[in-house]
CSV table of C-alpha atoms in Angstrom, one decimal:
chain,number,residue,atom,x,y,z
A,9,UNK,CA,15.3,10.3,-3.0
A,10,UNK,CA,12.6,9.8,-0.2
A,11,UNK,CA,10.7,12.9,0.3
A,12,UNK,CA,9.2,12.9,4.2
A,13,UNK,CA,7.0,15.3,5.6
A,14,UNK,CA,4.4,16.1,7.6
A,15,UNK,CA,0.2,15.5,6.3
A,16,UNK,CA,-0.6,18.5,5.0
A,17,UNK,CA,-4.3,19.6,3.5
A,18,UNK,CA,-3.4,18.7,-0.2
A,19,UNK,CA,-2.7,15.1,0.8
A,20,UNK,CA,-5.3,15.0,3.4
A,21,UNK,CA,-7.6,16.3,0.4
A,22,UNK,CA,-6.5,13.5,-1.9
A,23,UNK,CA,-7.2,10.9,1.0
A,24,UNK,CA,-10.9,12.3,1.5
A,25,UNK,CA,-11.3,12.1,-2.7
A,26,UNK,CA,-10.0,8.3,-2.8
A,27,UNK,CA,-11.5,7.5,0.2
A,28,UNK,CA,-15.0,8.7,0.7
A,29,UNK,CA,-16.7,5.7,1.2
A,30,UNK,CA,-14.0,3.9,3.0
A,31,UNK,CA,-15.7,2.1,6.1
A,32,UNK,CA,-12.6,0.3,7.1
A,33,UNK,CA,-8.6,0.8,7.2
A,34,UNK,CA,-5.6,-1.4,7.7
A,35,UNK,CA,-2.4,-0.3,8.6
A,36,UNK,CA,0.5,-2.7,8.3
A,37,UNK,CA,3.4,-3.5,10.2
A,38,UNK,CA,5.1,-6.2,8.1
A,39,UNK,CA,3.0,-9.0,9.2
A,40,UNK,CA,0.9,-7.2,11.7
A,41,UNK,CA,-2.1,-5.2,10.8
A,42,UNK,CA,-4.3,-2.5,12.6
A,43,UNK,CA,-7.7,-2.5,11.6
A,44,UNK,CA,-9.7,0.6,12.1
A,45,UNK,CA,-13.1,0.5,11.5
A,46,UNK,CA,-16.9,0.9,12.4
A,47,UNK,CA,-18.1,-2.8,13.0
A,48,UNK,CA,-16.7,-5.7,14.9
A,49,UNK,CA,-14.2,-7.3,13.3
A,50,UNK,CA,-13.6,-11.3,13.8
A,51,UNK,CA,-9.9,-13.0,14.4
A,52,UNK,CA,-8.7,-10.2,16.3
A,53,UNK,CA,-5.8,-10.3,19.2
A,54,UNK,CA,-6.4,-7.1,20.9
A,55,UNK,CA,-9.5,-4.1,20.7
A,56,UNK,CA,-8.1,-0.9,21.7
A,57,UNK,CA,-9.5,2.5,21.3
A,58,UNK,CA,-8.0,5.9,20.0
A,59,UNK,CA,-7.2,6.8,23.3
A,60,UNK,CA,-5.3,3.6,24.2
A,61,UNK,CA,-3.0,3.9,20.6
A,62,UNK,CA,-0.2,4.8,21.9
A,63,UNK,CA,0.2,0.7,23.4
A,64,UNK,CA,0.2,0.0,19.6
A,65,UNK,CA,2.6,2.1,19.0
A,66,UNK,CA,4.9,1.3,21.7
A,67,UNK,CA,4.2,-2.5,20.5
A,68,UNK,CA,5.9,-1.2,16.6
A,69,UNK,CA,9.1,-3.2,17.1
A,70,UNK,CA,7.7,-6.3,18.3
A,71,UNK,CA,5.3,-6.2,15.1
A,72,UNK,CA,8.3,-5.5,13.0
A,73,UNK,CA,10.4,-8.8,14.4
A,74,UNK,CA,7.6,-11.1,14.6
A,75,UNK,CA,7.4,-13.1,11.6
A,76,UNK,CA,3.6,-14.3,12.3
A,77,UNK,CA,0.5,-12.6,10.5
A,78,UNK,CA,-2.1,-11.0,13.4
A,79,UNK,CA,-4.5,-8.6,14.1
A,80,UNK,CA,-5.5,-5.5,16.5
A,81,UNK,CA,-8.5,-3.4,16.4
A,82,UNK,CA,-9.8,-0.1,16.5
A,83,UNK,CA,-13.7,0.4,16.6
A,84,UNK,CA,-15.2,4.2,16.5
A,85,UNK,CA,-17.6,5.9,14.6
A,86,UNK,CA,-14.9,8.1,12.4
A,87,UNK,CA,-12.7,5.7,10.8
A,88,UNK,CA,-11.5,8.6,8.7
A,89,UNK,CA,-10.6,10.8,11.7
A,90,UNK,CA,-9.0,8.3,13.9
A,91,UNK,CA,-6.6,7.2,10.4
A,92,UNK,CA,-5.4,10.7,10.3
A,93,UNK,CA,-4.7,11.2,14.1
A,94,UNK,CA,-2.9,8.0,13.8
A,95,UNK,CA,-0.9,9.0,10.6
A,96,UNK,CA,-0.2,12.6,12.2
A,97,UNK,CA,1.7,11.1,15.0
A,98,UNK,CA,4.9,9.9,12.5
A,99,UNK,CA,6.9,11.5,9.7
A,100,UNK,CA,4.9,10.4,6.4
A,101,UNK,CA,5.9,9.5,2.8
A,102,UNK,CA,3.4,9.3,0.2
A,103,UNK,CA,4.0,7.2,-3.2
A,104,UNK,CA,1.9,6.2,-5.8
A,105,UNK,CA,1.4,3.0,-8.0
A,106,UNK,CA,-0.7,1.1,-10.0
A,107,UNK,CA,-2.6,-2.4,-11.0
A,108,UNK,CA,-1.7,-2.4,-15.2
A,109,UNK,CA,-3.9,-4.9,-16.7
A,110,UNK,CA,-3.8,-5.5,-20.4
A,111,UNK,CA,-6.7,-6.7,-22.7
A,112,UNK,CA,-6.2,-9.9,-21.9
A,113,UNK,CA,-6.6,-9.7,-18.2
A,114,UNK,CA,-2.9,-10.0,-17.4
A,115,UNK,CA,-1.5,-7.5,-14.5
A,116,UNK,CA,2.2,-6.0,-14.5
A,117,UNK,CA,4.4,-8.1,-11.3
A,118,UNK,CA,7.6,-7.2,-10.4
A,119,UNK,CA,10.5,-9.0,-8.5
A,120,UNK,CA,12.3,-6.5,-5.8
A,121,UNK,CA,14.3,-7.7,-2.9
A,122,UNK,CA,13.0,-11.0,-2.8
A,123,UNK,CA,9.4,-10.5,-3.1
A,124,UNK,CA,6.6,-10.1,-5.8
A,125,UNK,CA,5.3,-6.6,-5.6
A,126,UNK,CA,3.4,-3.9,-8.1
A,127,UNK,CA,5.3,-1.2,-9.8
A,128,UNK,CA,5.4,2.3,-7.9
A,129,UNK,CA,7.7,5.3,-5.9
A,130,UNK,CA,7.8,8.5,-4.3
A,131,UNK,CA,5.6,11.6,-5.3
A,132,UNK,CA,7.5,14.3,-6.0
A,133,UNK,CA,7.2,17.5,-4.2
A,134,UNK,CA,4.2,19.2,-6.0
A,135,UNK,CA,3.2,16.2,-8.4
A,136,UNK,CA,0.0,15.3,-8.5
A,137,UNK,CA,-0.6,11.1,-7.2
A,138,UNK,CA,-2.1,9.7,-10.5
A,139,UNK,CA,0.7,11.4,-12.8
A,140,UNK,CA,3.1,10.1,-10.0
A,141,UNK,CA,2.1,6.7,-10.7
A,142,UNK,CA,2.1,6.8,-14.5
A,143,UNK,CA,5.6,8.1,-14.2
A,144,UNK,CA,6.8,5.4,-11.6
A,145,UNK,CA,5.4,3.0,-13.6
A,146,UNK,CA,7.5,4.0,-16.9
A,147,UNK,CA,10.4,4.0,-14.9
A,148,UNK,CA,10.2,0.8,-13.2
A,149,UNK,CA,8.7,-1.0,-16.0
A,150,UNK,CA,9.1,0.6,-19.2
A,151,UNK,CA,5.6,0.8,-19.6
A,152,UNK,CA,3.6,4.6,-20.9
A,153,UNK,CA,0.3,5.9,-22.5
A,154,UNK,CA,-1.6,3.9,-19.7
A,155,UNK,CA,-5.6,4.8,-19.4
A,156,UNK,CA,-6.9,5.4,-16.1
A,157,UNK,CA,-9.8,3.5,-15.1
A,158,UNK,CA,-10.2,4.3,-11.5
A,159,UNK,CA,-8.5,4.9,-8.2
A,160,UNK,CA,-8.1,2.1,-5.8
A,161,UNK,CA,-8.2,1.7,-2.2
A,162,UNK,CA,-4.7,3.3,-0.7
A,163,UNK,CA,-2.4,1.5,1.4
A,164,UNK,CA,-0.4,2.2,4.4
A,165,UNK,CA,2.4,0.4,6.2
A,166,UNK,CA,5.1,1.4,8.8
A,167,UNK,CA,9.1,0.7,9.3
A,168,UNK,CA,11.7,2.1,11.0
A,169,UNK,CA,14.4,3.6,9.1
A,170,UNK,CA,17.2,6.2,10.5
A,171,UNK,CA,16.2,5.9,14.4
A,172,UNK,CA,12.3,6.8,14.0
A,173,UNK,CA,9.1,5.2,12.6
A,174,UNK,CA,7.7,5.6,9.0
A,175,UNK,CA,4.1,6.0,8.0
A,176,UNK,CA,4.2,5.2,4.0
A,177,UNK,CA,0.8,5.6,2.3
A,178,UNK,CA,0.8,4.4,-0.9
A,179,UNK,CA,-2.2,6.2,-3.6
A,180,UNK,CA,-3.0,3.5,-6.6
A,181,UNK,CA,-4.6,3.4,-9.6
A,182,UNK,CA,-6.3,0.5,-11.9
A,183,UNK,CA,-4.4,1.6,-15.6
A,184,UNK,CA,-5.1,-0.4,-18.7
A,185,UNK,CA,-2.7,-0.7,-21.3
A,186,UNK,CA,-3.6,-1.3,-24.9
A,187,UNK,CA,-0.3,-2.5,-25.6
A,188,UNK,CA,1.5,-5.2,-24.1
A,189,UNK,CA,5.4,-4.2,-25.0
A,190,UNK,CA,7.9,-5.9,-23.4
A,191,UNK,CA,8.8,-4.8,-19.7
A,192,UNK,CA,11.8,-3.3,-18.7
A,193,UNK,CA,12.7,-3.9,-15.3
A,194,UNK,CA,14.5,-0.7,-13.6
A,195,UNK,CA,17.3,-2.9,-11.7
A,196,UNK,CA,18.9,0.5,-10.5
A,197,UNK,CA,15.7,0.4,-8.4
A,198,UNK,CA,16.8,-3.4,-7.5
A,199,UNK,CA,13.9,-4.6,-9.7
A,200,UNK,CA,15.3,-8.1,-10.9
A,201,UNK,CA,12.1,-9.0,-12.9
A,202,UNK,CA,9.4,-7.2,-14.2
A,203,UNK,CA,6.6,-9.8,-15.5
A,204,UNK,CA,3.0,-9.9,-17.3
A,205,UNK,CA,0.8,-12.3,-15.0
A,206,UNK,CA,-2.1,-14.5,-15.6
A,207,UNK,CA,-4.7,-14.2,-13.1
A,208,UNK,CA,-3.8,-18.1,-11.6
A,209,UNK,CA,0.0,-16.8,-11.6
A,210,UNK,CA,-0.7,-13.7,-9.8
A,211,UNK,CA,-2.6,-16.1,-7.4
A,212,UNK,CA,0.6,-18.0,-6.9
A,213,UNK,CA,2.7,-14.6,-5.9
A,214,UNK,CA,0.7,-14.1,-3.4
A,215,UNK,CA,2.8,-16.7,-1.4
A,216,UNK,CA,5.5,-14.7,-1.5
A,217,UNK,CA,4.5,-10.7,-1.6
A,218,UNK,CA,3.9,-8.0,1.5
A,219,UNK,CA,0.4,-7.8,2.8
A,220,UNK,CA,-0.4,-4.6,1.7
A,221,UNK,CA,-0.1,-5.9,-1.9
A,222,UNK,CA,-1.9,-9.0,-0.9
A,223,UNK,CA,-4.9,-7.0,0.3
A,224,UNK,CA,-5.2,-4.9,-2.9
A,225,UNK,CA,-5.1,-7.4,-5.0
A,226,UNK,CA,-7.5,-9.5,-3.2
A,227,UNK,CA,-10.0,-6.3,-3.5
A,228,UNK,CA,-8.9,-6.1,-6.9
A,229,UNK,CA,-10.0,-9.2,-8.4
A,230,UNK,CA,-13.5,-9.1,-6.2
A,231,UNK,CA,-14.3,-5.7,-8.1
A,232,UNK,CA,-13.2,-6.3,-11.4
């Protein structure tokens, strides 16, 4: 079950704590992204300000059809403020996930609907994100007793689904686990493969994943 909802101050608080030093955001519309930040950014199609977002939005469906990867931008001094005015405009769900590396450097892929993605879901109504995660994860992969290492940079992406637009932002985690048991893949949750990946295997997904997870990862592997 998808829980939707307006942002209230318990997730705006859990933003602030994962995001504190965040200079830049990018929200995702399949292959289109929004980048909000403080600095000029380089390959961009279109600058807009806060005042001028409603042209982006108006311009959701054309993102969602267009099967090309490009770039707006939003420059202003509160990166954090203009994310939430953004986010308060649309219904919002909030999941939570996580990068699960083992000792030996391999991360936990899995195979839903045709594209390589990480394991994560919904947060339930009063759950907090990081036990959301470690329970996602045991459901989709089988996987439990994960250590936390740190929070990672959250992710947000939009879609239309039952006549309105969607802002999903996603709250993930870097777990390690100690053991590397074999996955279970939750195929009720049309998860048709749930893998352990070497780093130049992981590099290979990339081909074929959603940008969001192409971003994280790609921050992932410069920080660790």
């Amino acid at each position: 079950m998808a829980f939707i909802f307006k942002r209230n101050s318990a997730v705006l608080y859990a933003d602030s704590l994962l995001n504190t030093m965040a200079q830049k955001y990018e929200l995702f519309v399949r292959n289109h992204g929004l980048i909000i930040s403080k600095t000029t950014e380089e390959k961009i199609e279109k600058s807009i300000d806060l005042d001028s977002i409603q042209e982006w939005i108006d311009n959701l469906h054309h993102f969602d059809n267009q099967d090309y990867e490009n770039f707006w931008h939003l420059k202003t001094e509160d990166v954090e403020g203009a994310l939430n005015s953004i986010l308060n405009r649309f219904k919002n769900i909030f999941a939570a996930g996580g990068i699960v590396q083992s000792v030996d450097d391999e991360i936990i892929m899995i195979y839903r609907l045709g594209k390589w993605d990480l394991p994560k879901g919904k947060i339930e109504p009063g759950e907090g994100v990081e036990i959301a995660a470690k329970r996602e994860i045991e459901e989709e992969v089988g996987v439990s007793r994960l250590e936390t290492i740190s929070p990672l940079d959250n992710t947000y992406h939009f879609y239309f689904f039952k006549n309105q637009w969607i802002a999903k932002t996603t709250y993930w985690f870097h777990f390690l686990s100690k053991e590397k048991n074999e996955l279970i893949p939750q195929t009720e949750e049309d998860i048709d493969k749930a893998v352990w990946m070497k780093k130049v295997e992981v590099e290979e997904a990339m081909h074929n994943t959603y940008p969001t997870i192409k971003k994280l990862i790609q921050l992932f592997r410069q920080t660790h």
